[in-house]
mmCIF file of N, CA and C in Angstrom:
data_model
loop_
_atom_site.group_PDB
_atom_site.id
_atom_site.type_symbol
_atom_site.label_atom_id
_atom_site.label_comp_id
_atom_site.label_asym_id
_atom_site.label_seq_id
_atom_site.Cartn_x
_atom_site.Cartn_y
_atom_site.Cartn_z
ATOM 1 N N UNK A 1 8.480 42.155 -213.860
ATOM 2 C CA UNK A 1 7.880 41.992 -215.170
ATOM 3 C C UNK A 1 6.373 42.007 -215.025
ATOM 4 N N UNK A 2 5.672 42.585 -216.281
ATOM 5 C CA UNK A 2 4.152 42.647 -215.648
ATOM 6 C C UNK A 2 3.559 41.780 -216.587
ATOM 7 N N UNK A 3 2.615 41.580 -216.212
ATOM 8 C CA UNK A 3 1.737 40.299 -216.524
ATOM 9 C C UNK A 3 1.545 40.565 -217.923
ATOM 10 N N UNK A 4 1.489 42.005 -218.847
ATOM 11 C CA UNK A 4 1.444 42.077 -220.545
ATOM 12 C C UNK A 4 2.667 42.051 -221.200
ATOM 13 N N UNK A 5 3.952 41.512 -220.740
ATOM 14 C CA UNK A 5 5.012 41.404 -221.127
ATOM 15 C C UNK A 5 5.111 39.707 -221.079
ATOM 16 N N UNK A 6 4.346 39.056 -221.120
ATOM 17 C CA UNK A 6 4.539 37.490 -220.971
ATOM 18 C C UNK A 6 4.643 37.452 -222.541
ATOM 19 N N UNK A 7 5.342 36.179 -222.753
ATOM 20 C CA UNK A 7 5.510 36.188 -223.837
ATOM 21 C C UNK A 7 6.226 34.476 -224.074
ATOM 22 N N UNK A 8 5.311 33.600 -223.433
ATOM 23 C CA UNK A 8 5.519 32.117 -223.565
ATOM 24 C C UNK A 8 5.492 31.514 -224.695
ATOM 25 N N UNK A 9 6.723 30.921 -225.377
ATOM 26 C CA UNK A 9 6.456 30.405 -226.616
ATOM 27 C C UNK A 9 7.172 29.130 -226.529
ATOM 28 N N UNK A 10 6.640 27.670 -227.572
ATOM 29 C CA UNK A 10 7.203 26.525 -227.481
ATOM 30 C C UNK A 10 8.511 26.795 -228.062
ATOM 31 N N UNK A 11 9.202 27.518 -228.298
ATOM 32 C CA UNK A 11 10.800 27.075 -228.440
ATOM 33 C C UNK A 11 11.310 27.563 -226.903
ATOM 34 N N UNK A 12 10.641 28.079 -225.625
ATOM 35 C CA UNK A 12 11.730 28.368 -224.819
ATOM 36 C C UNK A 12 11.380 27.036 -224.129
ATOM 37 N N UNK A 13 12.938 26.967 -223.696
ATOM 38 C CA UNK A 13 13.185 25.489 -222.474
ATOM 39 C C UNK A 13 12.191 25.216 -221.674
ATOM 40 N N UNK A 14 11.641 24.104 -221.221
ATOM 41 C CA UNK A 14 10.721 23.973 -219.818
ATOM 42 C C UNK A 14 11.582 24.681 -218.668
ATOM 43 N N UNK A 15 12.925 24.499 -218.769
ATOM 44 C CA UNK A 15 13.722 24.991 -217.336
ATOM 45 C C UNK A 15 13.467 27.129 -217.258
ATOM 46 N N UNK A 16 13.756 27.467 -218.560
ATOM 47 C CA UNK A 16 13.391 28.881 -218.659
ATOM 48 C C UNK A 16 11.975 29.123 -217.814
ATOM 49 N N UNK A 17 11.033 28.528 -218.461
ATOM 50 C CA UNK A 17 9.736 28.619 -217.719
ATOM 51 C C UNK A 17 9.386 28.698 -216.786
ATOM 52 N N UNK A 18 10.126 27.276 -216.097
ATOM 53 C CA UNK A 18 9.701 27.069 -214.741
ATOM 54 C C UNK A 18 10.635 27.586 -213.907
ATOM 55 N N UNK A 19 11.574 28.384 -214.104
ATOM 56 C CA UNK A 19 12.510 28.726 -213.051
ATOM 57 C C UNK A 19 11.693 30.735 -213.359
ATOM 58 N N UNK A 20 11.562 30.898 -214.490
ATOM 59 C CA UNK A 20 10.991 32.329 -214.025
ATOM 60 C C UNK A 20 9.518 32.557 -213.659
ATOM 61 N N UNK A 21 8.829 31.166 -213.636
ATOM 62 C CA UNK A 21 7.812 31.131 -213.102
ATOM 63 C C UNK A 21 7.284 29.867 -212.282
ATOM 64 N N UNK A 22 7.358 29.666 -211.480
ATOM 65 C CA UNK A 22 7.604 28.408 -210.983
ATOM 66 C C UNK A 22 6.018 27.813 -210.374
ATOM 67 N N UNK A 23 4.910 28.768 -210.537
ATOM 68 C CA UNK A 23 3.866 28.344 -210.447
ATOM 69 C C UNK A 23 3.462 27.581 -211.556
ATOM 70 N N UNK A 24 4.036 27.731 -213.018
ATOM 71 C CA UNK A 24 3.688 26.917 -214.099
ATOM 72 C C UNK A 24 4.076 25.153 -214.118
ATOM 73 N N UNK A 25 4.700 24.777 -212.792
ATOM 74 C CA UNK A 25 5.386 23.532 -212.663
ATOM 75 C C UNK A 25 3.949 22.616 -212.601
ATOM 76 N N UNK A 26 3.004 23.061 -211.719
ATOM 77 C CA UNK A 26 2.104 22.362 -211.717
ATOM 78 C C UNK A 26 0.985 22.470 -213.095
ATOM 79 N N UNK A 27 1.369 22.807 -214.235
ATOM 80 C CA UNK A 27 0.907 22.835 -215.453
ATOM 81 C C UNK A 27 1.581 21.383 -216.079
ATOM 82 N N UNK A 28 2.736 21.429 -215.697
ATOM 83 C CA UNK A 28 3.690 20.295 -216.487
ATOM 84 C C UNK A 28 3.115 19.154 -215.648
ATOM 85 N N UNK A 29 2.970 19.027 -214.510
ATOM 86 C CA UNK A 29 2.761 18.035 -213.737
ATOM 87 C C UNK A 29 1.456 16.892 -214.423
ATOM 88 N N UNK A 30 -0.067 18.298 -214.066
ATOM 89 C CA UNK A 30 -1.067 18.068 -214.682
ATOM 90 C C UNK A 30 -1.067 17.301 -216.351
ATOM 91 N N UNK A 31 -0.097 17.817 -217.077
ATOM 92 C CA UNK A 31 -0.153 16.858 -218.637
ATOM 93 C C UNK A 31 0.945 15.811 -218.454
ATOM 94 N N UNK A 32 1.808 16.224 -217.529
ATOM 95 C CA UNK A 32 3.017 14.950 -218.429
ATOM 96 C C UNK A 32 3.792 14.233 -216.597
ATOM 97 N N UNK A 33 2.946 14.466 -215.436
ATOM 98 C CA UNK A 33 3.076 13.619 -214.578
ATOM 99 C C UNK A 33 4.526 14.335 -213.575
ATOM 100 N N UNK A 34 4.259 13.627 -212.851
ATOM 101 C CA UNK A 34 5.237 14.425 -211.697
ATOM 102 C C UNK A 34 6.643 13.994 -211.930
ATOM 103 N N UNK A 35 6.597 12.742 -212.633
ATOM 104 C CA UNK A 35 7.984 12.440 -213.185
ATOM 105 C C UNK A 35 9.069 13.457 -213.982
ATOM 106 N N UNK A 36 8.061 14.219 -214.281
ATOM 107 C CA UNK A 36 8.665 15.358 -215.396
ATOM 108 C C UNK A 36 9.691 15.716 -215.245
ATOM 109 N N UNK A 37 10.171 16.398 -213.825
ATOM 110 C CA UNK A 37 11.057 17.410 -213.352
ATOM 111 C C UNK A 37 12.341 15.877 -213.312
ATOM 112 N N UNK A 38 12.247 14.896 -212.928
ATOM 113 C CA UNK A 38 13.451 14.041 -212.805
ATOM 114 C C UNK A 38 13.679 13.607 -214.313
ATOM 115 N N UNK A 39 13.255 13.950 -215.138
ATOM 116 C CA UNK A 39 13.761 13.411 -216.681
ATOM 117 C C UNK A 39 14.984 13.641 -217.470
ATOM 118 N N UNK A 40 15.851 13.487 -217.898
ATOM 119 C CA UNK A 40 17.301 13.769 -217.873
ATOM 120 C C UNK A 40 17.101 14.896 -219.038
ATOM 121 N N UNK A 41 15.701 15.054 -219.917
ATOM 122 C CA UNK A 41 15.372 15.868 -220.928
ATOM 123 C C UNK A 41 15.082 17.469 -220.542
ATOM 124 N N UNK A 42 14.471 17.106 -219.146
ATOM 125 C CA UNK A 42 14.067 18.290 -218.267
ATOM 126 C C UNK A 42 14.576 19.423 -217.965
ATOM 127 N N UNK A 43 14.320 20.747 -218.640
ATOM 128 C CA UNK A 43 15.456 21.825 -218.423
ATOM 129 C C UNK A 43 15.674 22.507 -219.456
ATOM 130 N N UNK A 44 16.339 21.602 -220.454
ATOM 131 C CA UNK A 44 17.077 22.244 -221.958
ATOM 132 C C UNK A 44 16.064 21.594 -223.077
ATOM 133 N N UNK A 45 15.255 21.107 -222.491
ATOM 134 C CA UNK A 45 13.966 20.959 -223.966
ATOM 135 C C UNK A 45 13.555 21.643 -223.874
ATOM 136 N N UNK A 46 13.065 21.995 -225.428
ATOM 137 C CA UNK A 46 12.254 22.784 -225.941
ATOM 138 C C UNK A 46 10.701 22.647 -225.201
ATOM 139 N N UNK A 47 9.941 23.598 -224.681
ATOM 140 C CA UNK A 47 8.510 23.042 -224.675
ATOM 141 C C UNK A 47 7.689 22.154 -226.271
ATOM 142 N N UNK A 48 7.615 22.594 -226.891
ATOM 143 C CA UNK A 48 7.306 22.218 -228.014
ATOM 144 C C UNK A 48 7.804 20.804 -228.524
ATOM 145 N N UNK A 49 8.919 20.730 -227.956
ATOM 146 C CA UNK A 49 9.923 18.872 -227.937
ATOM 147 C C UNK A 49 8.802 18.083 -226.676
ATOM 148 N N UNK A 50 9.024 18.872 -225.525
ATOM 149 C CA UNK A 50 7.871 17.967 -224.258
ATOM 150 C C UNK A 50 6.361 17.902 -224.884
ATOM 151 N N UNK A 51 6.059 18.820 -225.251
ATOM 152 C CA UNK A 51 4.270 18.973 -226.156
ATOM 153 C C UNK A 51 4.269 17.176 -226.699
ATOM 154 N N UNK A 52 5.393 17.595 -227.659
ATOM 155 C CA UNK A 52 5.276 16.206 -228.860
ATOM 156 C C UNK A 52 5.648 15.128 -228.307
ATOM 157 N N UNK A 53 6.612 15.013 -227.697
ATOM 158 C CA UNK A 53 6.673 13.524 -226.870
ATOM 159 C C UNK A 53 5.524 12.884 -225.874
ATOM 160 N N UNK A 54 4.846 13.980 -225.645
ATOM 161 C CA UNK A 54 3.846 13.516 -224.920
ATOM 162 C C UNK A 54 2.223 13.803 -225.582
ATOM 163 N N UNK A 55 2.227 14.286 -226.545
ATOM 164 C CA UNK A 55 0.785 13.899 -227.483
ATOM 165 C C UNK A 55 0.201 14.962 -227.035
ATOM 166 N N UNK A 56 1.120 16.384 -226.465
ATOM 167 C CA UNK A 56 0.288 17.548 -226.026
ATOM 168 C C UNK A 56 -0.209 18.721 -227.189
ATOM 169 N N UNK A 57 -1.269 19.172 -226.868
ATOM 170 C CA UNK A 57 -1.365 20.282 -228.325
ATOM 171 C C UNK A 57 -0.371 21.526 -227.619
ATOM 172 N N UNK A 58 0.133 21.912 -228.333
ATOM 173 C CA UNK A 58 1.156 22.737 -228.019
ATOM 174 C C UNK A 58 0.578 24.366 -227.742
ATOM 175 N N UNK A 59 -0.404 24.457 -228.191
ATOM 176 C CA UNK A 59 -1.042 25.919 -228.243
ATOM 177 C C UNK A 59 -1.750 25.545 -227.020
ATOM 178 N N UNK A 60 -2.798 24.887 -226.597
ATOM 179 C CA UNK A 60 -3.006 24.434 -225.438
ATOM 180 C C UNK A 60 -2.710 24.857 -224.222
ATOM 181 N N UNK A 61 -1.427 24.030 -223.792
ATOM 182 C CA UNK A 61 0.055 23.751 -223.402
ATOM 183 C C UNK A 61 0.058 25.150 -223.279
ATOM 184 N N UNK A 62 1.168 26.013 -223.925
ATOM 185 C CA UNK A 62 1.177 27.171 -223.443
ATOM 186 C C UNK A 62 0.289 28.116 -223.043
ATOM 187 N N UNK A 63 -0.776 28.035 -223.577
ATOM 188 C CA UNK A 63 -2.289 28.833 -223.245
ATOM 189 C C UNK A 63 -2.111 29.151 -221.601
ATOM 190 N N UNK A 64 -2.350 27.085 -220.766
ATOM 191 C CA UNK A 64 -2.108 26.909 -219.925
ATOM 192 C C UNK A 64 -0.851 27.520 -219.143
ATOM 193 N N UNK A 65 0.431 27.226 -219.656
ATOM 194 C CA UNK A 65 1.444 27.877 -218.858
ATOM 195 C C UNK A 65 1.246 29.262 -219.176
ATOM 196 N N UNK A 66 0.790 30.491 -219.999
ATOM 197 C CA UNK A 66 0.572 32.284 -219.958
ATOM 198 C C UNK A 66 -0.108 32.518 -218.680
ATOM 199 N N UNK A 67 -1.232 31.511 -218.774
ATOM 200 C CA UNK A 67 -2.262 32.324 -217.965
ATOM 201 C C UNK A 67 -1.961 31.311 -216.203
ATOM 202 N N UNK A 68 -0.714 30.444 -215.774
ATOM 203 C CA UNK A 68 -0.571 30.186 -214.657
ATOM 204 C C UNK A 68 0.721 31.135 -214.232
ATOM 205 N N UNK A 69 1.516 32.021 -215.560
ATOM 206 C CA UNK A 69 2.076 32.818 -214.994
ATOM 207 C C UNK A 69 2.103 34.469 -214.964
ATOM 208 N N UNK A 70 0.492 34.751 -215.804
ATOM 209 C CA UNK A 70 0.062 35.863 -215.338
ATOM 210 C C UNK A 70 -0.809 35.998 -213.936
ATOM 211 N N UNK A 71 -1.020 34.830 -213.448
ATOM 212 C CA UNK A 71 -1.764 34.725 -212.211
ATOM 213 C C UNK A 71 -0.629 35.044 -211.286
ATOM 214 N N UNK A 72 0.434 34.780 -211.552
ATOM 215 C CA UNK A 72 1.698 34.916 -210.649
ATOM 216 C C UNK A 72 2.041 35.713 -210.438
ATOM 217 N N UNK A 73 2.435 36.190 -211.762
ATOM 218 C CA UNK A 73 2.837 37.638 -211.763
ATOM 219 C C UNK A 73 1.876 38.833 -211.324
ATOM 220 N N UNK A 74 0.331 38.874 -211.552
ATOM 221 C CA UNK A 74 -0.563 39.463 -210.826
ATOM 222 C C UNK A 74 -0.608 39.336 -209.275
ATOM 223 N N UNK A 75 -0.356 38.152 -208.400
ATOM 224 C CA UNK A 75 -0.215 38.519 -207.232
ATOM 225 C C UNK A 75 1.095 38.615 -206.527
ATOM 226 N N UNK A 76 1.965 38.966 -207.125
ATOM 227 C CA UNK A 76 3.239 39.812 -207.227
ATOM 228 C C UNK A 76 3.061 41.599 -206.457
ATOM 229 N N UNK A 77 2.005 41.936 -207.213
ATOM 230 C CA UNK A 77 1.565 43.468 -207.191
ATOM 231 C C UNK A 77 1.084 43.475 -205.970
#
């Protein structure tokens, strides 16, 4: 997939995210703590559900996760 086909939006799962991009984990870490990944919510929430439980701006938030997985996907090539 190339880096202009990203297409991160708060209704997909944190688990979608971070399993097709797994450099974005340390995005989640940075706002909502390393606890994140052990949360029984972790996976099948919505990003946009994690945003709001944790007082994140949601546009933000993903801004952050596009551009930690076009960096990824750029050194892919």
């Amino acid at each position: 997939m190339s880096g202009n086909n990203l297409n991160i939006t708060g209704d997909m799962t944190t688990g979608e995210v971070t399993t097709r991009w797994p450099s974005t984990k340390e995005v989640f870490t940075r706002h909502f703590g390393s606890g994140c990944f052990t949360c029984p919510a972790f996976g099948g929430e919505p990003i946009s559900m994690a945003c709001a439980m944790h007082s994140t701006d949601l546009n933000m938030f993903v801004g952050e996760l596009t551009e930690a997985a076009k960096k990824e996907e750029a050194a892919k090539k």
